[in-house]
Amino acid sequence: MPPELKARIHAAAEANNRSMNAEIVARLEVSFDEATLRDSEQFAQEAVYRALDMLREAGALDMDKMGSVLKRGRRNALSNDKG
């Protein structure tokens, strides 16, 4: 392990009241959780785009109406965040 990396892990371990091994394990677990979340989000986004494409191709989507619905949904989400 490069000395600079070891020093950073040591400092982080001390700051988090952990052994170096526990710090390394905690950071690895977080990295895998984040990778899983990114994969899940990407899969969901691609599924939504595929579904929208299918609806649009079938003539079931009016892009102007969809844009206004999305804007309205965004405004509602933003107002809920403030509340």
mmCIF file with all atom_site columns, C-alpha atoms in Angstrom:
data_model
loop_
_atom_site.group_PDB
_atom_site.id
_atom_site.type_symbol
_atom_site.label_atom_id
_atom_site.label_alt_id
_atom_site.label_comp_id
_atom_site.label_asym_id
_atom_site.label_entity_id
_atom_site.label_seq_id
_atom_site.pdbx_PDB_ins_code
_atom_site.Cartn_x
_atom_site.Cartn_y
_atom_site.Cartn_z
_atom_site.occupancy
_atom_site.B_iso_or_equiv
_atom_site.pdbx_formal_charge
_atom_site.auth_seq_id
_atom_site.auth_comp_id
_atom_site.auth_asym_id
_atom_site.auth_atom_id
_atom_site.pdbx_PDB_model_num
ATOM 1  C CA . MET A 1 1  ? 0.000   0.000  0.000   1.00 0.00 ? 1  MET A CA 1
ATOM 2  C CA . PRO A 1 2  ? 1.435   3.397  -0.914  1.00 0.00 ? 2  PRO A CA 1
ATOM 3  C CA . PRO A 1 3  ? 2.520   5.326  2.202   1.00 0.00 ? 3  PRO A CA 1
ATOM 4  C CA . GLU A 1 4  ? 0.350   8.333  1.304   1.00 0.00 ? 4  GLU A CA 1
ATOM 5  C CA . LEU A 1 5  ? -2.765  6.163  1.086   1.00 0.00 ? 5  LEU A CA 1
ATOM 6  C CA . LYS A 1 6  ? -1.901  4.412  4.328   1.00 0.00 ? 6  LYS A CA 1
ATOM 7  C CA . ALA A 1 7  ? -1.562  7.782  6.064   1.00 0.00 ? 7  ALA A CA 1
ATOM 8  C CA . ARG A 1 8  ? -4.952  8.921  4.742   1.00 0.00 ? 8  ARG A CA 1
ATOM 9  C CA . ILE A 1 9  ? -6.638  5.712  5.880   1.00 0.00 ? 9  ILE A CA 1
ATOM 10 C CA . HIS A 1 10 ? -4.958  6.008  9.272   1.00 0.00 ? 10 HIS A CA 1
ATOM 11 C CA . ALA A 1 11 ? -6.186  9.596  9.695   1.00 0.00 ? 11 ALA A CA 1
ATOM 12 C CA . ALA A 1 12 ? -9.719  8.666  8.634   1.00 0.00 ? 12 ALA A CA 1
ATOM 13 C CA . ALA A 1 13 ? -9.724  5.656  10.958  1.00 0.00 ? 13 ALA A CA 1
ATOM 14 C CA . GLU A 1 14 ? -8.705  7.819  13.902  1.00 0.00 ? 14 GLU A CA 1
ATOM 15 C CA . ALA A 1 15 ? -11.324 10.441 13.043  1.00 0.00 ? 15 ALA A CA 1
ATOM 16 C CA . ASN A 1 16 ? -14.005 7.722  12.912  1.00 0.00 ? 16 ASN A CA 1
ATOM 17 C CA . ASN A 1 17 ? -12.789 5.849  16.017  1.00 0.00 ? 17 ASN A CA 1
ATOM 18 C CA . ARG A 1 18 ? -12.046 2.721  13.998  1.00 0.00 ? 18 ARG A CA 1
ATOM 19 C CA . SER A 1 19 ? -9.111  0.480  13.324  1.00 0.00 ? 19 SER A CA 1
ATOM 20 C CA . MET A 1 20 ? -7.521  0.849  9.918   1.00 0.00 ? 20 MET A CA 1
ATOM 21 C CA . ASN A 1 21 ? -9.019  -2.485 8.906   1.00 0.00 ? 21 ASN A CA 1
ATOM 22 C CA . ALA A 1 22 ? -12.504 -1.405 9.994   1.00 0.00 ? 22 ALA A CA 1
ATOM 23 C CA . GLU A 1 23 ? -12.076 1.866  8.074   1.00 0.00 ? 23 GLU A CA 1
ATOM 24 C CA . ILE A 1 24 ? -11.064 0.013  4.926   1.00 0.00 ? 24 ILE A CA 1
ATOM 25 C CA . VAL A 1 25 ? -13.995 -2.407 5.246   1.00 0.00 ? 25 VAL A CA 1
ATOM 26 C CA . ALA A 1 26 ? -16.471 0.448  5.853   1.00 0.00 ? 26 ALA A CA 1
ATOM 27 C CA . ARG A 1 27 ? -15.235 2.333  2.808   1.00 0.00 ? 27 ARG A CA 1
ATOM 28 C CA . LEU A 1 28 ? -15.395 -0.760 0.614   1.00 0.00 ? 28 LEU A CA 1
ATOM 29 C CA . GLU A 1 29 ? -18.950 -1.468 1.737   1.00 0.00 ? 29 GLU A CA 1
ATOM 30 C CA . VAL A 1 30 ? -20.003 2.092  0.881   1.00 0.00 ? 30 VAL A CA 1
ATOM 31 C CA . SER A 1 31 ? -18.377 1.884  -2.540  1.00 0.00 ? 31 SER A CA 1
ATOM 32 C CA . PHE A 1 32 ? -20.263 -1.321 -3.351  1.00 0.00 ? 32 PHE A CA 1
ATOM 33 C CA . ASP A 1 33 ? -23.543 0.138  -2.066  1.00 0.00 ? 33 ASP A CA 1
ATOM 34 C CA . GLU A 1 34 ? -23.049 3.250  -4.210  1.00 0.00 ? 34 GLU A CA 1
ATOM 35 C CA . ALA A 1 35 ? -22.224 1.144  -7.274  1.00 0.00 ? 35 ALA A CA 1
ATOM 36 C CA . THR A 1 36 ? -25.380 -0.930 -6.728  1.00 0.00 ? 36 THR A CA 1
ATOM 37 C CA . LEU A 1 37 ? -27.458 2.218  -6.360  1.00 0.00 ? 37 LEU A CA 1
ATOM 38 C CA . ARG A 1 38 ? -25.990 3.718  -9.557  1.00 0.00 ? 38 ARG A CA 1
ATOM 39 C CA . ASP A 1 39 ? -26.708 0.492  -11.433 1.00 0.00 ? 39 ASP A CA 1
ATOM 40 C CA . SER A 1 40 ? -30.299 0.426  -10.129 1.00 0.00 ? 40 SER A CA 1
ATOM 41 C CA . GLU A 1 41 ? -30.889 4.066  -11.010 1.00 0.00 ? 41 GLU A CA 1
ATOM 42 C CA . GLN A 1 42 ? -29.469 3.587  -14.495 1.00 0.00 ? 42 GLN A CA 1
ATOM 43 C CA . PHE A 1 43 ? -31.620 0.481  -15.054 1.00 0.00 ? 43 PHE A CA 1
ATOM 44 C CA . ALA A 1 44 ? -34.756 2.338  -13.922 1.00 0.00 ? 44 ALA A CA 1
ATOM 45 C CA . GLN A 1 45 ? -33.969 5.344  -16.096 1.00 0.00 ? 45 GLN A CA 1
ATOM 46 C CA . GLU A 1 46 ? -33.400 3.155  -19.158 1.00 0.00 ? 46 GLU A CA 1
ATOM 47 C CA . ALA A 1 47 ? -36.659 1.294  -18.497 1.00 0.00 ? 47 ALA A CA 1
ATOM 48 C CA . VAL A 1 48 ? -38.575 4.573  -18.308 1.00 0.00 ? 48 VAL A CA 1
ATOM 49 C CA . TYR A 1 49 ? -37.025 5.799  -21.561 1.00 0.00 ? 49 TYR A CA 1
ATOM 50 C CA . ARG A 1 50 ? -37.867 2.512  -23.307 1.00 0.00 ? 50 ARG A CA 1
ATOM 51 C CA . ALA A 1 51 ? -41.451 2.697  -22.076 1.00 0.00 ? 51 ALA A CA 1
ATOM 52 C CA . LEU A 1 52 ? -41.793 6.310  -23.199 1.00 0.00 ? 52 LEU A CA 1
ATOM 53 C CA . ASP A 1 53 ? -40.369 5.448  -26.622 1.00 0.00 ? 53 ASP A CA 1
ATOM 54 C CA . MET A 1 54 ? -42.840 2.597  -27.006 1.00 0.00 ? 54 MET A CA 1
ATOM 55 C CA . LEU A 1 55 ? -45.766 4.837  -26.041 1.00 0.00 ? 55 LEU A CA 1
ATOM 56 C CA . ARG A 1 56 ? -44.591 7.612  -28.358 1.00 0.00 ? 56 ARG A CA 1
ATOM 57 C CA . GLU A 1 57 ? -44.158 5.193  -31.269 1.00 0.00 ? 57 GLU A CA 1
ATOM 58 C CA . ALA A 1 58 ? -47.648 3.824  -30.636 1.00 0.00 ? 58 ALA A CA 1
ATOM 59 C CA . GLY A 1 59 ? -49.028 7.353  -30.813 1.00 0.00 ? 59 GLY A CA 1
ATOM 60 C CA . ALA A 1 60 ? -50.080 7.227  -27.197 1.00 0.00 ? 60 ALA A CA 1
ATOM 61 C CA . LEU A 1 61 ? -47.956 10.197 -26.174 1.00 0.00 ? 61 LEU A CA 1
ATOM 62 C CA . ASP A 1 62 ? -48.490 13.796 -27.044 1.00 0.00 ? 62 ASP A CA 1
ATOM 63 C CA . MET A 1 63 ? -45.068 15.327 -26.430 1.00 0.00 ? 63 MET A CA 1
ATOM 64 C CA . ASP A 1 64 ? -46.534 18.789 -25.723 1.00 0.00 ? 64 ASP A CA 1
ATOM 65 C CA . LYS A 1 65 ? -48.901 17.377 -23.106 1.00 0.00 ? 65 LYS A CA 1
ATOM 66 C CA . MET A 1 66 ? -46.140 15.258 -21.650 1.00 0.00 ? 66 MET A CA 1
ATOM 67 C CA . GLY A 1 67 ? -43.906 18.311 -21.269 1.00 0.00 ? 67 GLY A CA 1
ATOM 68 C CA . SER A 1 68 ? -46.585 20.211 -19.381 1.00 0.00 ? 68 SER A CA 1
ATOM 69 C CA . VAL A 1 69 ? -47.288 17.205 -17.142 1.00 0.00 ? 69 VAL A CA 1
ATOM 70 C CA . LEU A 1 70 ? -43.584 16.864 -16.337 1.00 0.00 ? 70 LEU A CA 1
ATOM 71 C CA . LYS A 1 71 ? -43.314 20.581 -15.532 1.00 0.00 ? 71 LYS A CA 1
ATOM 72 C CA . ARG A 1 72 ? -46.364 20.377 -13.283 1.00 0.00 ? 72 ARG A CA 1
ATOM 73 C CA . GLY A 1 73 ? -44.933 17.302 -11.550 1.00 0.00 ? 73 GLY A CA 1
ATOM 74 C CA . ARG A 1 74 ? -41.625 19.073 -11.003 1.00 0.00 ? 74 ARG A CA 1
ATOM 75 C CA . ARG A 1 75 ? -43.373 22.107 -9.516  1.00 0.00 ? 75 ARG A CA 1
ATOM 76 C CA . ASN A 1 76 ? -45.351 19.829 -7.194  1.00 0.00 ? 76 ASN A CA 1
ATOM 77 C CA . ALA A 1 77 ? -42.205 17.999 -6.128  1.00 0.00 ? 77 ALA A CA 1
ATOM 78 C CA . LEU A 1 78 ? -40.406 21.258 -5.440  1.00 0.00 ? 78 LEU A CA 1
ATOM 79 C CA . SER A 1 79 ? -43.320 22.645 -3.434  1.00 0.00 ? 79 SER A CA 1
ATOM 80 C CA . ASN A 1 80 ? -43.461 19.405 -1.394  1.00 0.00 ? 80 ASN A CA 1
ATOM 81 C CA . ASP A 1 81 ? -39.754 19.717 -0.608  1.00 0.00 ? 81 ASP A CA 1
ATOM 82 C CA . LYS A 1 82 ? -40.304 23.216 0.787   1.00 0.00 ? 82 LYS A CA 1
ATOM 83 C CA . GLY A 1 83 ? -43.299 22.184 2.891   1.00 0.00 ? 83 GLY A CA 1
#
